[in-house]
XYZ file of C-alpha atoms in Angstrom:
662
model
C 0.000 0.000 0.000
C 1.385 3.360 -1.049
C 1.612 6.170 1.479
C 1.572 9.907 0.768
C 2.179 12.999 2.847
C -1.009 14.461 1.408
C -3.921 13.154 -0.626
C -6.197 15.774 -2.149
C -9.634 14.659 -3.323
C -10.891 16.872 -6.110
C -8.925 18.728 -8.793
C -11.079 21.831 -8.887
C -9.967 25.335 -7.888
C -9.746 24.491 -4.175
C -8.089 21.089 -4.613
C -5.470 22.249 -7.101
C -4.669 25.322 -5.005
C -4.243 23.132 -1.914
C -2.014 20.708 -3.799
C 0.134 23.546 -5.177
C 0.587 25.066 -1.739
C 1.503 21.756 -0.101
C 3.703 20.372 -2.881
C 5.629 23.653 -3.087
C 6.565 23.105 0.579
C 7.908 19.629 -0.166
C 4.976 17.337 0.645
C 4.621 14.185 -1.439
C 1.197 15.126 -2.849
C -1.279 13.276 -5.046
C -4.651 14.538 -6.306
C -7.517 12.251 -7.304
C -10.407 13.418 -9.453
C -13.224 11.417 -10.986
C -13.380 13.595 -14.104
C -11.428 13.254 -17.319
C -9.728 16.622 -16.951
C -8.576 18.728 -14.006
C -9.827 22.171 -13.111
C -13.350 21.355 -11.966
C -15.793 24.092 -12.936
C -13.069 26.476 -14.072
C -12.946 25.161 -17.623
C -16.642 25.899 -18.016
C -16.215 29.501 -16.907
C -15.404 31.708 -19.863
C -16.319 34.866 -17.945
C -13.842 37.029 -16.047
C -13.385 36.763 -12.290
C -14.102 39.527 -9.798
C -11.847 40.564 -6.910
C -8.408 42.149 -7.061
C -5.211 41.245 -8.883
C -4.245 38.787 -6.151
C -7.627 37.070 -6.627
C -6.960 36.680 -10.369
C -9.525 39.334 -11.183
C -10.304 40.064 -14.876
C -8.902 36.643 -15.840
C -11.316 34.142 -17.347
C -12.005 30.984 -15.383
C -10.768 28.738 -18.177
C -7.423 30.552 -18.157
C -7.177 30.324 -14.373
C -7.775 26.591 -14.640
C -4.931 26.239 -17.120
C -2.649 28.225 -14.810
C -3.439 26.006 -11.821
C -2.877 22.800 -13.778
C 0.498 24.103 -14.958
C 1.529 25.209 -11.456
C 0.578 21.828 -9.984
C 2.765 20.115 -12.545
C 5.675 22.493 -11.888
C 5.712 21.863 -8.126
C 5.462 18.091 -8.514
C 1.881 17.475 -7.399
C 0.671 14.329 -9.133
C -2.853 14.535 -10.568
C -4.673 11.265 -11.295
C -7.848 11.635 -13.360
C -10.785 9.299 -13.951
C -10.163 8.119 -10.410
C -13.199 8.143 -8.140
C -12.528 8.064 -4.416
C -15.012 5.565 -2.995
C -14.459 6.227 0.689
C -12.162 7.366 3.488
C -11.683 4.740 6.177
C -10.002 4.559 9.632
C -6.290 5.333 9.741
C -6.767 7.473 6.609
C -7.025 4.566 4.217
C -8.478 5.770 0.917
C -10.265 3.560 -1.595
C -10.016 4.613 -5.258
C -11.726 3.184 -8.305
C -10.093 3.700 -11.675
C -11.742 1.886 -14.529
C -12.841 -1.514 -13.300
C -10.145 -1.749 -10.646
C -10.230 -0.640 -7.007
C -7.068 0.300 -5.131
C -6.161 1.573 -1.698
C -3.584 4.087 -0.554
C -2.715 5.678 2.761
C -2.316 9.351 3.621
C -0.793 11.225 6.527
C -3.071 14.156 5.656
C -6.187 14.429 3.519
C -7.833 17.499 1.977
C -11.416 17.007 0.804
C -12.204 19.404 -2.040
C -15.140 17.668 -3.673
C -17.041 20.880 -4.473
C -20.805 21.033 -4.836
C -23.672 19.636 -6.892
C -26.580 21.423 -8.559
C -29.929 21.555 -6.850
C -32.942 20.329 -8.745
C -36.397 21.838 -9.120
C -39.280 19.403 -9.342
C -42.347 20.452 -11.332
C -44.758 18.721 -13.717
C -42.783 17.867 -16.800
C -39.342 18.297 -15.243
C -38.285 14.853 -16.442
C -38.840 15.829 -20.085
C -35.760 16.029 -22.315
C -34.799 19.688 -22.468
C -34.995 20.335 -18.734
C -31.447 20.552 -17.416
C -29.272 22.148 -14.801
C -27.437 25.333 -15.717
C -24.147 23.525 -15.111
C -25.138 20.855 -17.618
C -25.899 23.512 -20.210
C -22.563 25.170 -19.463
C -20.766 21.846 -19.925
C -22.435 21.278 -23.283
C -21.542 24.751 -24.525
C -18.102 25.469 -23.150
C -16.575 22.003 -23.006
C -18.215 20.245 -25.949
C -19.320 23.061 -28.234
C -22.938 21.897 -28.303
C -25.832 24.367 -28.228
C -28.295 23.112 -25.542
C -31.372 24.441 -27.330
C -32.845 27.171 -29.481
C -35.181 28.992 -27.089
C -34.281 28.789 -23.401
C -36.051 29.767 -20.195
C -33.697 30.345 -17.233
C -34.997 29.460 -13.776
C -32.943 31.344 -11.185
C -31.458 34.846 -11.003
C -28.392 34.064 -8.914
C -24.927 34.510 -10.364
C -24.989 31.051 -11.943
C -28.274 31.684 -13.720
C -27.219 35.149 -14.907
C -23.760 34.106 -16.092
C -24.973 30.965 -17.847
C -27.836 32.967 -19.337
C -25.367 35.269 -21.072
C -23.274 32.330 -22.216
C -26.377 30.701 -23.686
C -26.870 33.800 -25.804
C -23.186 33.770 -26.775
C -23.620 30.159 -27.864
C -26.456 31.031 -30.204
C -29.520 30.430 -28.011
C -32.382 32.848 -27.507
C -32.898 33.532 -23.812
C -36.614 34.253 -23.605
C -36.730 35.193 -19.906
C -35.165 34.871 -16.468
C -37.605 33.614 -13.830
C -37.151 33.563 -10.054
C -39.572 33.099 -7.188
C -37.605 35.629 -5.120
C -38.782 39.246 -5.394
C -35.299 40.583 -6.286
C -32.325 39.591 -8.393
C -30.154 37.184 -6.397
C -26.847 37.675 -8.209
C -24.696 40.681 -8.983
C -26.588 43.562 -10.509
C -23.930 43.981 -13.203
C -24.600 40.419 -14.395
C -28.332 41.148 -14.580
C -27.663 44.388 -16.460
C -25.752 42.493 -19.191
C -28.917 40.551 -19.961
C -31.365 43.403 -19.499
C -29.696 45.697 -22.036
C -29.994 42.971 -24.687
C -33.751 42.856 -24.097
C -34.074 39.785 -21.860
C -37.072 40.240 -19.505
C -36.987 39.363 -15.801
C -39.981 37.743 -14.099
C -39.202 37.975 -10.414
C -41.734 36.786 -7.893
C -42.699 34.059 -10.391
C -42.351 30.297 -10.420
C -42.687 27.629 -13.064
C -45.943 25.708 -13.014
C -45.156 23.065 -15.588
C -43.278 22.090 -18.706
C -45.351 20.798 -21.601
C -44.415 18.490 -24.440
C -44.476 14.845 -25.424
C -40.997 13.753 -26.457
C -39.272 16.982 -25.353
C -40.025 20.415 -23.895
C -42.204 22.552 -26.134
C -43.700 25.035 -23.699
C -43.130 26.435 -20.202
C -45.882 27.927 -18.047
C -45.037 30.300 -15.193
C -47.141 32.236 -12.695
C -46.725 34.931 -10.092
C -46.398 33.829 -6.467
C -47.844 35.446 -3.360
C -46.098 36.089 -0.047
C -46.519 32.407 0.870
C -44.812 31.342 -2.397
C -48.075 29.952 -3.789
C -49.022 30.591 -7.448
C -51.591 33.330 -7.954
C -54.460 32.153 -10.213
C -54.911 34.190 -13.361
C -51.258 35.284 -13.596
C -50.105 32.434 -15.853
C -47.744 33.198 -18.733
C -46.704 30.798 -21.478
C -43.407 30.614 -23.367
C -42.650 28.537 -26.426
C -39.285 27.027 -25.488
C -37.366 23.834 -26.135
C -35.078 24.114 -23.119
C -35.541 24.997 -19.458
C -32.348 25.663 -17.507
C -32.505 25.305 -13.751
C -30.129 27.390 -11.635
C -31.549 27.204 -8.136
C -28.414 26.892 -6.064
C -25.730 24.380 -5.142
C -25.256 21.910 -2.297
C -21.900 20.826 -0.810
C -20.718 17.308 -1.723
C -20.194 16.267 1.868
C -20.489 12.471 1.483
C -16.768 11.646 1.692
C -16.403 13.786 4.782
C -19.239 11.829 6.283
C -17.580 8.481 5.536
C -14.455 9.789 7.249
C -16.413 10.505 10.414
C -16.157 14.291 10.200
C -18.692 16.314 12.131
C -21.319 17.852 9.866
C -23.554 20.884 10.109
C -26.638 21.989 8.169
C -26.549 25.699 7.361
C -28.809 27.032 4.560
C -26.555 30.077 4.169
C -23.711 27.707 3.269
C -25.813 25.611 0.913
C -26.930 22.908 3.343
C -25.028 20.022 4.956
C -21.257 20.509 5.076
C -18.294 19.403 7.178
C -17.454 21.697 10.069
C -13.928 23.124 9.820
C -11.808 25.466 11.929
C -10.108 28.597 10.613
C -7.356 26.434 9.064
C -9.765 24.174 7.220
C -9.281 21.179 9.535
C -12.307 19.018 10.273
C -13.164 17.306 13.546
C -10.899 14.410 12.488
C -7.247 15.232 13.000
C -5.331 15.405 9.740
C -8.426 15.619 7.527
C -9.078 19.045 6.034
C -11.757 20.423 3.744
C -11.668 23.370 1.372
C -13.814 25.061 -1.247
C -17.545 24.657 -1.820
C -17.718 21.457 0.228
C -17.413 23.696 3.314
C -19.951 26.262 2.101
C -20.943 27.709 -1.270
C -18.855 30.699 -2.357
C -17.204 31.986 -5.496
C -14.266 30.138 -7.068
C -11.893 32.895 -5.918
C -12.736 32.120 -2.297
C -12.358 28.394 -2.955
C -8.808 28.863 -4.231
C -7.794 30.830 -1.154
C -9.371 28.329 1.243
C -7.433 25.617 -0.608
C -4.207 27.537 0.019
C -5.048 27.821 3.724
C -5.717 24.080 4.015
C -2.556 23.236 2.074
C -0.436 25.384 4.397
C -2.062 23.793 7.462
C -1.300 20.307 6.094
C 2.326 21.341 5.519
C 2.581 22.477 9.139
C 1.086 19.272 10.449
C 3.438 17.202 8.299
C 6.428 19.141 9.648
C 7.492 20.734 6.364
C 7.111 24.341 7.516
C 7.563 26.070 10.857
C 4.814 27.515 12.979
C 6.136 30.975 12.175
C 5.983 30.356 8.412
C 2.492 28.905 8.720
C 1.251 31.902 10.685
C 2.677 34.244 8.055
C 0.938 32.362 5.236
C -2.328 32.108 7.128
C -2.385 35.845 7.866
C -1.707 36.595 4.193
C -4.361 34.230 2.836
C -6.992 35.059 5.439
C -6.601 38.770 4.743
C -7.165 38.086 1.054
C -10.208 35.948 1.854
C -11.653 38.608 4.163
C -11.608 41.085 1.283
C -13.898 38.828 -0.727
C -16.255 38.356 2.214
C -17.201 42.010 2.584
C -20.151 43.932 1.296
C -23.776 43.060 0.618
C -22.854 39.726 -1.007
C -20.920 38.409 1.988
C -22.183 35.075 3.274
C -24.054 36.604 6.186
C -25.685 39.278 4.010
C -26.504 37.290 0.882
C -30.182 37.614 0.063
C -30.909 39.731 3.133
C -33.986 41.880 2.280
C -33.094 44.282 5.095
C -30.101 45.563 3.118
C -31.579 48.566 1.338
C -28.504 50.751 0.899
C -24.857 50.469 -0.080
C -22.037 50.686 2.444
C -21.809 54.362 1.467
C -25.437 54.933 2.471
C -26.799 55.231 -1.085
C -30.231 53.598 -1.554
C -30.050 50.470 -3.686
C -31.614 50.676 -7.115
C -35.132 49.273 -6.811
C -35.312 48.889 -10.566
C -32.044 46.954 -10.752
C -33.242 44.508 -8.112
C -36.690 44.072 -9.677
C -35.995 44.410 -13.413
C -32.255 43.971 -13.871
C -31.473 47.534 -14.970
C -31.106 51.083 -13.637
C -33.812 53.631 -14.288
C -32.814 57.047 -15.601
C -33.762 58.825 -12.392
C -31.447 56.547 -10.358
C -28.242 57.155 -12.315
C -27.168 60.326 -10.566
C -27.278 58.636 -7.152
C -24.071 56.709 -7.780
C -20.557 58.211 -7.950
C -19.477 56.499 -11.176
C -22.656 56.566 -13.235
C -23.574 60.101 -14.223
C -22.769 61.126 -17.779
C -22.278 64.745 -18.821
C -19.631 67.354 -19.314
C -17.398 67.372 -22.356
C -14.743 65.218 -24.037
C -13.903 61.649 -22.994
C -14.918 60.246 -19.639
C -15.777 56.812 -18.185
C -19.218 55.922 -16.880
C -19.069 53.114 -14.294
C -22.510 51.573 -13.791
C -21.482 49.494 -10.786
C -23.988 50.256 -8.041
C -23.499 47.473 -5.505
C -20.696 46.689 -3.060
C -19.115 43.905 -5.114
C -15.564 42.818 -4.184
C -13.799 44.017 -7.322
C -11.255 46.687 -8.322
C -9.646 45.954 -11.739
C -10.910 49.318 -13.047
C -8.708 51.079 -10.519
C -5.692 48.880 -11.230
C -5.678 49.292 -15.026
C -6.467 53.015 -15.310
C -3.147 54.723 -16.137
C -4.482 58.161 -15.183
C -6.425 57.165 -12.048
C -9.670 58.460 -13.512
C -11.407 55.704 -11.540
C -10.678 54.835 -7.927
C -12.132 52.254 -5.575
C -10.018 52.734 -2.482
C -8.519 50.328 0.009
C -11.731 48.321 0.416
C -12.390 46.465 -2.815
C -16.124 46.525 -2.075
C -16.285 50.328 -2.279
C -18.299 51.789 -5.121
C -16.061 53.001 -7.960
C -15.656 56.768 -8.115
C -15.060 58.671 -11.363
C -13.000 61.851 -11.061
C -14.129 64.343 -13.731
C -11.149 66.602 -13.126
C -8.740 63.831 -14.249
C -8.154 63.660 -17.999
C -9.319 60.393 -19.628
C -7.090 59.306 -22.527
C -9.671 56.932 -24.063
C -7.393 53.884 -23.722
C -10.357 51.578 -23.089
C -8.505 49.436 -20.546
C -11.206 49.921 -17.919
C -13.922 48.815 -20.365
C -12.056 45.624 -21.164
C -10.969 44.862 -17.606
C -14.370 45.143 -15.914
C -15.631 41.599 -15.139
C -19.175 42.942 -14.935
C -18.972 44.731 -18.300
C -20.317 47.754 -16.448
C -17.973 50.457 -17.760
C -18.654 52.614 -20.813
C -16.417 55.293 -22.334
C -18.370 58.348 -23.432
C -17.153 61.000 -25.854
C -19.483 63.969 -25.645
C -17.822 65.804 -28.543
C -17.301 63.316 -31.361
C -18.620 65.765 -33.937
C -21.292 68.487 -34.010
C -24.558 67.004 -32.792
C -23.079 63.566 -32.089
C -21.247 61.757 -29.338
C -19.805 58.248 -29.002
C -20.174 55.375 -26.553
C -17.570 52.587 -26.264
C -18.841 49.315 -24.799
C -17.711 45.690 -24.349
C -19.204 43.284 -26.870
C -18.692 39.521 -26.564
C -20.959 38.310 -29.324
C -20.279 37.182 -32.857
C -20.226 38.267 -35.583
C -18.661 41.583 -34.623
C -20.125 44.615 -36.347
C -17.771 46.185 -38.871
C -16.623 49.785 -38.829
C -19.192 51.881 -40.659
C -22.037 49.423 -39.981
C -25.325 51.032 -39.004
C -27.850 49.698 -36.545
C -29.835 50.600 -33.451
C -28.709 51.621 -29.974
C -30.557 50.061 -27.049
C -30.897 51.529 -23.575
C -30.314 49.778 -20.254
C -33.693 48.028 -20.482
C -33.056 46.752 -24.011
C -35.409 49.227 -25.718
C -34.346 50.902 -28.983
C -33.566 54.591 -28.400
C -31.786 55.908 -31.484
C -29.889 55.030 -34.668
C -26.229 54.121 -34.165
C -23.171 53.688 -36.352
C -20.005 51.769 -35.487
C -16.981 54.053 -35.778
C -14.332 51.805 -34.211
C -13.751 48.162 -33.258
C -10.808 47.211 -31.036
C -9.540 43.665 -30.424
C -5.995 43.775 -29.088
C -3.970 41.875 -26.493
C -4.183 44.601 -23.810
C -7.954 44.289 -24.001
C -7.807 40.606 -22.985
C -9.609 39.479 -26.129
C -12.688 41.517 -25.200
C -13.879 43.372 -28.297
C -14.745 47.016 -27.699
C -17.232 48.707 -30.003
C -17.490 52.457 -30.331
C -20.840 53.612 -31.695
C -21.814 57.114 -32.834
C -25.123 58.306 -31.418
C -26.916 61.653 -31.125
C -25.275 63.816 -28.488
C -28.302 63.651 -26.187
C -28.178 59.830 -26.185
C -24.686 59.236 -24.793
C -26.145 58.780 -21.323
C -28.743 56.243 -22.502
C -27.249 54.153 -25.340
C -25.720 50.993 -23.842
C -25.945 48.258 -26.504
C -25.707 47.953 -30.257
C -27.980 45.934 -32.512
C -27.049 45.073 -36.046
C -29.736 45.905 -38.570
C -33.197 44.883 -37.490
C -31.999 42.249 -35.047
C -32.668 43.069 -31.452
C -29.624 41.324 -30.098
C -26.798 39.156 -31.310
C -26.945 35.551 -30.259
C -23.734 34.311 -31.809
C -20.963 32.742 -29.754
C -17.922 34.691 -28.644
C -15.309 32.364 -30.039
C -12.046 33.271 -28.365
C -12.033 29.868 -26.712
C -12.687 27.792 -29.826
C -12.672 28.247 -33.603
C -10.473 31.329 -33.088
C -8.724 31.045 -36.403
C -11.500 29.183 -38.113
C -13.543 30.588 -40.910
C -16.533 28.821 -39.383
C -16.601 31.523 -36.699
C -18.783 33.548 -39.059
C -21.410 30.854 -39.396
C -24.380 31.080 -37.067
C -28.067 30.606 -36.770
C -28.627 34.212 -37.722
C -26.253 34.481 -40.637
C -27.618 31.411 -42.384
C -31.284 31.027 -43.108
C -31.648 27.531 -44.436
C -35.410 27.434 -44.453
C -37.513 24.352 -43.876
C -35.940 20.936 -44.309
C -36.894 19.408 -47.644
C -36.460 15.624 -48.042
C -34.496 14.308 -50.990
C -34.605 10.925 -52.720
C -31.044 10.113 -51.618
C -31.585 10.865 -47.928
C -31.608 7.143 -47.140
C -28.073 6.610 -48.433
C -25.740 5.528 -45.601
C -22.776 7.922 -45.346
C -21.075 6.743 -42.150
C -21.087 2.969 -42.390
C -19.624 2.318 -38.964
C -22.429 4.166 -37.168
C -25.048 3.754 -39.940
C -25.676 7.490 -40.341
C -27.636 8.502 -43.437
C -27.351 11.580 -45.641
C -30.771 12.701 -44.482
C -29.760 12.564 -40.827
C -26.729 14.736 -41.525
C -28.810 17.233 -43.503
C -31.400 17.382 -40.719
C -28.631 18.027 -38.185
C -27.378 20.973 -40.234
C -30.898 22.400 -40.450
C -31.137 22.005 -36.683
C -28.189 24.370 -36.250
C -25.176 22.052 -36.266
C -22.957 23.799 -38.778
C -19.589 22.217 -38.016
C -18.041 18.788 -38.332
C -17.518 18.454 -34.619
C -21.126 19.379 -33.819
C -22.443 16.783 -36.274
C -19.980 14.262 -34.870
C -21.136 14.793 -31.298
C -24.805 14.731 -32.219
C -24.861 11.811 -34.655
C -21.564 9.995 -33.862
C -20.559 10.341 -37.509
C -16.842 9.603 -37.591
C -16.727 7.958 -34.172
C -16.818 4.363 -35.360
C -14.029 1.851 -35.969
C -12.554 3.710 -38.921
C -12.415 6.977 -36.938
C -13.914 8.954 -39.805
C -11.446 7.827 -42.449
C -14.210 6.612 -44.750
C -16.832 9.300 -44.281
C -14.980 12.431 -43.184
C -14.801 14.147 -46.575
C -18.344 13.172 -47.539
C -19.840 14.494 -44.283
C -17.887 17.692 -44.747
C -19.154 18.065 -48.283
C -22.780 17.550 -47.228
C -22.475 20.213 -44.510
C -20.941 22.660 -46.993
C -23.611 21.913 -49.589
C -26.432 22.629 -47.158
C -24.784 25.885 -46.045
C -23.991 26.941 -49.598
C -20.285 27.325 -48.984
C -17.087 25.633 -50.072
C -15.930 22.581 -48.061
C -12.696 24.499 -47.409
C -14.719 26.995 -45.392
C -15.897 24.327 -42.943
C -13.996 23.146 -39.927
C -11.929 19.966 -39.657
C -13.027 17.108 -37.462
C -11.116 16.839 -34.193
C -8.831 13.794 -34.146
C -8.296 11.905 -30.916
C -5.986 9.091 -30.066
C -5.990 6.217 -30.602
C -6.472 6.953 -34.258
C -6.546 3.192 -34.955
C -8.757 0.656 -33.174
C -6.821 -1.070 -30.388
C -8.008 -4.366 -28.882
C -8.440 -4.142 -25.126
C -6.294 -7.223 -24.740
C -3.269 -5.142 -25.621
C -3.446 -3.649 -22.176
C -4.044 -6.929 -20.397
C -0.480 -7.453 -19.277
C 0.262 -3.853 -18.385
C 1.601 -3.351 -14.823
C -1.010 -0.838 -13.920
C -0.651 -0.440 -10.160
C 2.870 0.979 -9.987
C 2.087 3.527 -12.683
C -1.148 4.517 -11.036
C 0.149 5.049 -7.526
C 3.840 5.365 -8.167
C 6.015 7.952 -6.553
C 4.844 7.358 -3.012
C 6.794 5.619 -0.332
C 5.947 2.154 0.917
C 4.247 1.914 4.261
């Protein structure tokens, strides 16, 4: 039986951070994760993180995940994937299942970082295909490149629901509404504002009554709820949708902690049942620690810091660092964690209806909480929001005490300041000259900063805004400007488009609008379309001509059967021409999308027989050249390999090698 200084269970943000901290201090560290890739939820998160520079603010989750994986490798922490930990037993024996084999190892210290699972919402029709958790939809989009549906209803207005809602739109879906039984938006107001200015309506104080359909979701019915959370008769509303996303919170995955005999507690503010830990992350069982969402639901930034704290505590217990060094690290990490736990979204304050004003004493926007956007008469209440004056100046529509200060860090002229507390409202200083660099617009994780030029030309001003949809409007393109609620307010023309490295791949549009509209225009619509629902593709298809292909750029019309639709194209999987054509008409415009949906190219020949033909059919339906389509993703083994080849492999030493014998 192999023995390790530290075994970490879970390779998410908390687990990897704990492993990095411990391994960097010399501990023989191994990480087990049941998934096929490390990083946990980070690789689903294409949005930018909040916080400060030390919290990896303005960096996208997927990039943070890549950084953590690289750091773990550099410090010698071994990460074993597709390895499910079955239980923790007396004397810190750990049972692991990999494939069809079960093994046991021993640990001097254990850190449980198993994260959390999505809560479900039971209603008539919730078992229909098309009803899914927001995390499932995020996995389909951001890991597999599959669009979950065409028309989506989002249940839940917390950060998960709001963030995934935007990503659904970026993936090509139409988000028809955000519904929540609570009377106010549960997540950050800046996340809600992103959706509201594209025209997405919010139905707060509403619940879903049922999903209708036979073989899949075709309709969702919602209704208003009273003070006792019961539906109010006569308030029903129907939506034609094919997908219902459920984002109603997370629950800690406490089961392993329970098998280890750790004391548990049930706290709704922490997401439910979780292991009780001290300030160092240690549970009631000596030498067993817990970190991240398993100890209480927070943001990924907090999970990474709690992982660091647990890793340092394990290093102290194992004798690899001194008490003095541990105390120094703990003070540093706890101070960083305390910054994230301030303001109205701190654990103790989250969802508290008694909070009616900011820390500065400014009344919260009633419209933002109820509708997702600021009303015109509320703008002047906040120190960063009011437009006016002359020349260039930033408008920071951040009106809640969110732990975040990248705008202050990136501004070379200090036009915007937040102060020592990262939960302070941003302040714009009109006496400081703005140089129109756009760094604040790009850096803001909430996409809440706009650069206004009051004097573009006689009678016209300009508004620069972040725009993470495809296709990007071209310079000189004319369209319509929308206000904060998503209503058209005036004609607009694109006068500049910036996509450069300093802007962190966030495109910035500058649109010309009438001078009296610079304080209202907050989104751009191309032509007659109300909003763009094309994926931001910086994570995939970046250099691919297929990035221009979308549901809104190609109008294929109704599917028309052809006499040769019954011809088998992929012989291995018995996929016909008609099935491929139908998939294209359903919105699958790339080889990889067709492959995932139909399994074309996933048989014994690995696409060698049908690849070109499938590609040609896709191109024919789209009316483009096959050279304009993408290329199917190849994966090893590229040749079929009999399982017997691996029969004599000495698996155990490779799997648990590197540890010392007991």
